[in-house]
PDB file of C-alpha atoms in Angstrom:
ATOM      1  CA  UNK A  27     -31.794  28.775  43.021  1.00 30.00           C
ATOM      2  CA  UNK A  28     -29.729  29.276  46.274  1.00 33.00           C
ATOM      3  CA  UNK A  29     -28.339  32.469  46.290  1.00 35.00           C
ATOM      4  CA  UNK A  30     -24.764  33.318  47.792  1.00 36.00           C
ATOM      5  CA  UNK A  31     -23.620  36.103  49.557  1.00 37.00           C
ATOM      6  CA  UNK A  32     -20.205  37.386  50.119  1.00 37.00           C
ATOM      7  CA  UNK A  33     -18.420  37.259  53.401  1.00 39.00           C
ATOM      8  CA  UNK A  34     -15.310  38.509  54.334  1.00 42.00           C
ATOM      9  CA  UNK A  35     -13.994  37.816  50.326  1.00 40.00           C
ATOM     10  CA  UNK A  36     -16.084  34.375  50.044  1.00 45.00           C
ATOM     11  CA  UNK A  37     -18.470  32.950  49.261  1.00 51.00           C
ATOM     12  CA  UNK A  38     -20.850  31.580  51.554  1.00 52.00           C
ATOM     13  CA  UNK A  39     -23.638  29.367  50.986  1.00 69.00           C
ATOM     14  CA  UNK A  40     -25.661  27.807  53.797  1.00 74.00           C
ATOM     15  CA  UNK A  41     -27.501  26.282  50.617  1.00 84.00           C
ATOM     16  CA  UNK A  42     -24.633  23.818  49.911  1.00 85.00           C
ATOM     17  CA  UNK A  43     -23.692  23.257  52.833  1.00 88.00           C
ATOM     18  CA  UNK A  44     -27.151  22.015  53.880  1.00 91.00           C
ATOM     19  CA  UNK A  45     -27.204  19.995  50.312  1.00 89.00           C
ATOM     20  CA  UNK A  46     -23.927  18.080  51.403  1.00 92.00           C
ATOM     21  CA  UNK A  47     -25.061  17.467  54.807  1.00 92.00           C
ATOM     22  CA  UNK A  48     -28.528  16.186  53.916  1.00 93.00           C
ATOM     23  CA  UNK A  49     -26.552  13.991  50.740  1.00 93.00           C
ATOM     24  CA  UNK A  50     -23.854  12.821  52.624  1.00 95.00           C
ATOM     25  CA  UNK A  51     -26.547  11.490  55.864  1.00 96.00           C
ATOM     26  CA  UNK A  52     -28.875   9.795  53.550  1.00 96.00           C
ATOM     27  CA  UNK A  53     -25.945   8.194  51.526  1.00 96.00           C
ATOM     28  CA  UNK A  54     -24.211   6.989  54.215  1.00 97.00           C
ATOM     29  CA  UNK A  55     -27.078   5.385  55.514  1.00 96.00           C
ATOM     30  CA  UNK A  56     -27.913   3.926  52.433  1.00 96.00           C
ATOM     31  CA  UNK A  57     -24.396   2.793  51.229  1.00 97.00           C
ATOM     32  CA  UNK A  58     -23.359   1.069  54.493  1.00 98.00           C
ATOM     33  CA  UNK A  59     -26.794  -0.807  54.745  1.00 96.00           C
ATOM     34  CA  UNK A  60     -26.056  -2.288  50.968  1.00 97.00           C
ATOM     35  CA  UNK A  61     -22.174  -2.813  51.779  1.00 97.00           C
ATOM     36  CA  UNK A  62     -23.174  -5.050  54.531  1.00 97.00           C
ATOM     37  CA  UNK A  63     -25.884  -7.293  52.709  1.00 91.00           C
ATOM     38  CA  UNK A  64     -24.965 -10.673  52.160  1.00 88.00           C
ATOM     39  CA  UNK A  65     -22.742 -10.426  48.208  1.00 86.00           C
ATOM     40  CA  UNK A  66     -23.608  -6.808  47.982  1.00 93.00           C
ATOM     41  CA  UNK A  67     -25.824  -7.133  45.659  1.00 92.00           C
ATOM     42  CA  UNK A  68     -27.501  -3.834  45.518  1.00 94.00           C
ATOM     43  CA  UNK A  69     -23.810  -1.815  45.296  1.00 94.00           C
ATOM     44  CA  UNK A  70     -23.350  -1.520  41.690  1.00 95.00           C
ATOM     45  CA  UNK A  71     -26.375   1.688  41.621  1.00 95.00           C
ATOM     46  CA  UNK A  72     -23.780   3.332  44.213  1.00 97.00           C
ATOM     47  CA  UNK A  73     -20.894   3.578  41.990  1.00 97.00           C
ATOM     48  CA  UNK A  74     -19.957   6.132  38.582  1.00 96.00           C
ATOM     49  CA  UNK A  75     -18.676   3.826  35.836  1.00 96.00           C
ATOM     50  CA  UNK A  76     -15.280   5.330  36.097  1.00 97.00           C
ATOM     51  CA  UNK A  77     -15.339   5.353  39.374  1.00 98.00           C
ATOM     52  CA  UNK A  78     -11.865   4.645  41.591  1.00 98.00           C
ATOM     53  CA  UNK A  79     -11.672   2.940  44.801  1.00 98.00           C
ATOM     54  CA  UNK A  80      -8.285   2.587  47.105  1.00 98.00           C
ATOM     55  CA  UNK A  81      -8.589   0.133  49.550  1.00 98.00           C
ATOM     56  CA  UNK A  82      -6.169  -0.083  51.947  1.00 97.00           C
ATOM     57  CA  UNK A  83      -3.381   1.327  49.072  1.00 96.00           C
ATOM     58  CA  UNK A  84      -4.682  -0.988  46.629  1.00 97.00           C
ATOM     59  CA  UNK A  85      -6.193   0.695  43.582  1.00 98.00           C
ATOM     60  CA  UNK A  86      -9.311  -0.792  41.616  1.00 98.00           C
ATOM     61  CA  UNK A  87     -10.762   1.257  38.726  1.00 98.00           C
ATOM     62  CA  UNK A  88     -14.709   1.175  37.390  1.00 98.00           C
ATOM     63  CA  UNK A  89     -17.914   0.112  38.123  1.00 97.00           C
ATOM     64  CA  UNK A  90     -17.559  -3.421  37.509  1.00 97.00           C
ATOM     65  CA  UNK A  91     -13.922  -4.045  39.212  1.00 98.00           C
ATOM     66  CA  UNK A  92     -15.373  -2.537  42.622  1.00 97.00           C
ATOM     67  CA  UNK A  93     -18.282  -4.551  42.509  1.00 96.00           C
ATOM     68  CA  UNK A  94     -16.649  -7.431  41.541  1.00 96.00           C
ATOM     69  CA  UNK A  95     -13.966  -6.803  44.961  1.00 97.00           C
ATOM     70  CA  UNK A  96     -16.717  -5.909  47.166  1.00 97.00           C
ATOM     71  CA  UNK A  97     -18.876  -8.882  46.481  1.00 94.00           C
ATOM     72  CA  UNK A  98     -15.428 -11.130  47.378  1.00 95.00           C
ATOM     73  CA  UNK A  99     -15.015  -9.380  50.947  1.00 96.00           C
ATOM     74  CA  UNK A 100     -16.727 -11.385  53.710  1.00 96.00           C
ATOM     75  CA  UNK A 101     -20.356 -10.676  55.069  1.00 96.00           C
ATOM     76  CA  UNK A 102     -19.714  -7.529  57.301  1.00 98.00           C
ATOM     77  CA  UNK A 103     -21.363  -5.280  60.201  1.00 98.00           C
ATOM     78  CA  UNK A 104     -20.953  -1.438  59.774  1.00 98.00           C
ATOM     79  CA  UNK A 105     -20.815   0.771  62.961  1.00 98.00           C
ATOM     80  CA  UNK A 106     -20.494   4.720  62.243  1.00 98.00           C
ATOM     81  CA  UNK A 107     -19.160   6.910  64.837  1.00 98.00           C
ATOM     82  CA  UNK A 108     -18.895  10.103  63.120  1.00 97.00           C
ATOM     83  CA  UNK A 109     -19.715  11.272  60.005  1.00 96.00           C
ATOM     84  CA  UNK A 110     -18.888  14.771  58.357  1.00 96.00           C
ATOM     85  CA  UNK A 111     -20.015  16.393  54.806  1.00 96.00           C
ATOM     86  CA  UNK A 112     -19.289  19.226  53.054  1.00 94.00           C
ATOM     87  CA  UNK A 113     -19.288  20.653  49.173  1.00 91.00           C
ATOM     88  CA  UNK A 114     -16.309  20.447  47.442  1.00 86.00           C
ATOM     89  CA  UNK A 115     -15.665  24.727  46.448  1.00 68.00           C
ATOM     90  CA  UNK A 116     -17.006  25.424  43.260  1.00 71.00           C
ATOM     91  CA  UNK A 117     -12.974  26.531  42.387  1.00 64.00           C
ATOM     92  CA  UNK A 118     -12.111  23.151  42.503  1.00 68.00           C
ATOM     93  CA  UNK A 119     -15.246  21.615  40.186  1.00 65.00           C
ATOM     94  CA  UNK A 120     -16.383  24.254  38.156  1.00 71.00           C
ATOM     95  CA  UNK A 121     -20.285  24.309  38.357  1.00 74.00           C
ATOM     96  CA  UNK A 122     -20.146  20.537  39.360  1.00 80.00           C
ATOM     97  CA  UNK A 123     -21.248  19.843  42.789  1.00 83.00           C
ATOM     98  CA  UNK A 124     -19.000  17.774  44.384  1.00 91.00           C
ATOM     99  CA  UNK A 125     -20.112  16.277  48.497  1.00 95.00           C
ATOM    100  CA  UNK A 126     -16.984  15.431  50.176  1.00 96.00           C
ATOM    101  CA  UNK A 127     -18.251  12.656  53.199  1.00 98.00           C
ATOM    102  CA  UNK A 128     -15.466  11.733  55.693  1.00 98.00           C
ATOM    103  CA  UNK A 129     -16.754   8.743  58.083  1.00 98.00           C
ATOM    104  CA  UNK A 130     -15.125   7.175  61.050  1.00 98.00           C
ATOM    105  CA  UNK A 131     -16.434   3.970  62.641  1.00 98.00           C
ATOM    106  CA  UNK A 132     -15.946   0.106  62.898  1.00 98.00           C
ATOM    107  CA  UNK A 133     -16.683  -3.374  60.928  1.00 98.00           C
ATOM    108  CA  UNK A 134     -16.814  -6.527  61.594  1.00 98.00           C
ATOM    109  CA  UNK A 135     -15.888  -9.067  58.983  1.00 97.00           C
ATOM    110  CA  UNK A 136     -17.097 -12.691  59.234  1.00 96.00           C
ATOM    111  CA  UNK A 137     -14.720 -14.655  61.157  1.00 96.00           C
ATOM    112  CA  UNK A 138     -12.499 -11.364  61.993  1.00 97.00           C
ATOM    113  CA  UNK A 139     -12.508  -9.036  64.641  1.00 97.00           C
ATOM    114  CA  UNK A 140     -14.062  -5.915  64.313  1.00 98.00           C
ATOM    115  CA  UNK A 141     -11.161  -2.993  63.060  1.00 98.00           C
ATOM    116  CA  UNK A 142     -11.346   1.150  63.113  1.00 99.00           C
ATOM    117  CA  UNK A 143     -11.770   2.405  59.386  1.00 99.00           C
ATOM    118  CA  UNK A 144     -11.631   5.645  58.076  1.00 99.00           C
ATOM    119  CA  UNK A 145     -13.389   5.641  54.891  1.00 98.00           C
ATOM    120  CA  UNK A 146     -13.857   9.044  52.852  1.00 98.00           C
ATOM    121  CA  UNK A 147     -16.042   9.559  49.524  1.00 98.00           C
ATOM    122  CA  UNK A 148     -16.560  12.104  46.890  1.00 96.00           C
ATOM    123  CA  UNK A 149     -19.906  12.021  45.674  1.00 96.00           C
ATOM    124  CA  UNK A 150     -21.387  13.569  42.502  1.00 94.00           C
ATOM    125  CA  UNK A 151     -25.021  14.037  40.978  1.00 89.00           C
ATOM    126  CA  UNK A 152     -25.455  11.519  38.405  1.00 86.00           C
ATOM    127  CA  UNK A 153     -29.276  11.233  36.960  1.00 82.00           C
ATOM    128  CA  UNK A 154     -30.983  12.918  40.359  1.00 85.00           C
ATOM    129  CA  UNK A 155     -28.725  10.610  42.302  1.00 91.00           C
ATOM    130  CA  UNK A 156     -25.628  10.971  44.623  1.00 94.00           C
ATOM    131  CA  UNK A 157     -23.147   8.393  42.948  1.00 96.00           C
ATOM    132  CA  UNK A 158     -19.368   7.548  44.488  1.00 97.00           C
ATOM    133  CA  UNK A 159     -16.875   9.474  41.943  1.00 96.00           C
ATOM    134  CA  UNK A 160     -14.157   8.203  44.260  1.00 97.00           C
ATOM    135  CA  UNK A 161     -13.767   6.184  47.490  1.00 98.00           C
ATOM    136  CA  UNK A 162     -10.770   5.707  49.939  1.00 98.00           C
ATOM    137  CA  UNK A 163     -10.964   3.221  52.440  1.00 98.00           C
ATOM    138  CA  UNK A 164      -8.110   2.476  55.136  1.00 98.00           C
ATOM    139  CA  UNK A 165      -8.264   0.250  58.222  1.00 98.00           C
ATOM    140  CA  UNK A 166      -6.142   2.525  61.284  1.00 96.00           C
ATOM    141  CA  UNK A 167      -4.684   0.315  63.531  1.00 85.00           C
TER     142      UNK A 167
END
């Protein structure tokens, strides 16, 4: 059990912090390398079944509609420049522990020239596993 200490009011943990970092590293690395696979196959174990995705202001709800969107995007390429994690206060989920992952970077669709995203996720523990509750994705131009 990670035990927190009060400063100045707070709480601090270095334990959840550490969790979000280490979560948020090895599921970006993991997501991005399955987003850009050829159909995307291996993206449905990513995803809560209720999960909500807003794509560039467009709104797709569950499992099954995000997969099915995904897998009708062209073959991409995936560049991160910057990547930052943190856990969600405990005020805001209760005991759930929530990993907030901003990342910043570039992709390259098929036939299209590579575009600046900003794509940020909130990730839960789902069966030992960190699972996308939500996702927001925007292109910045």
């Amino acid at each position: 059990m990670t035990q927190i200490t009060k400063v100045d009011g707070r709480d601090d943990d270095d334990g959840l912090w550490r969790i979000a970092s280490e979560a948020g590293e090895k599921f970006s690395a993991l997501y991005y390398r399955a987003f850009d696979k050829s159909n995307r196959p291996d993206l449905p174990g990513f995803f809560m079944q209720n999960v909500i995705v807003l794509w560039n202001g467009n709104r797709i709800e569950g499992q099954e509609a995000a997969v099915e969107f995904f897998s009708k995007l062209p073959d991409s390429t995936s560049t991160l420049h910057s990547l930052s994690c943190q856990p969600v206060h405990k005020s805001l989920t209760g005991d759930k522990l929530l990993v907030l992952v901003n990342v910043f970077g570039t992709i390259k669709f098929e036939r299209h020239p590579a575009r600046i995203f900003s794509e940020t996720f909130f990730l839960t523990q789902e069966s030992n596993l960190w699972r996308v509750q939500s996702v927001t994705f925007r292109f910045i131009d």
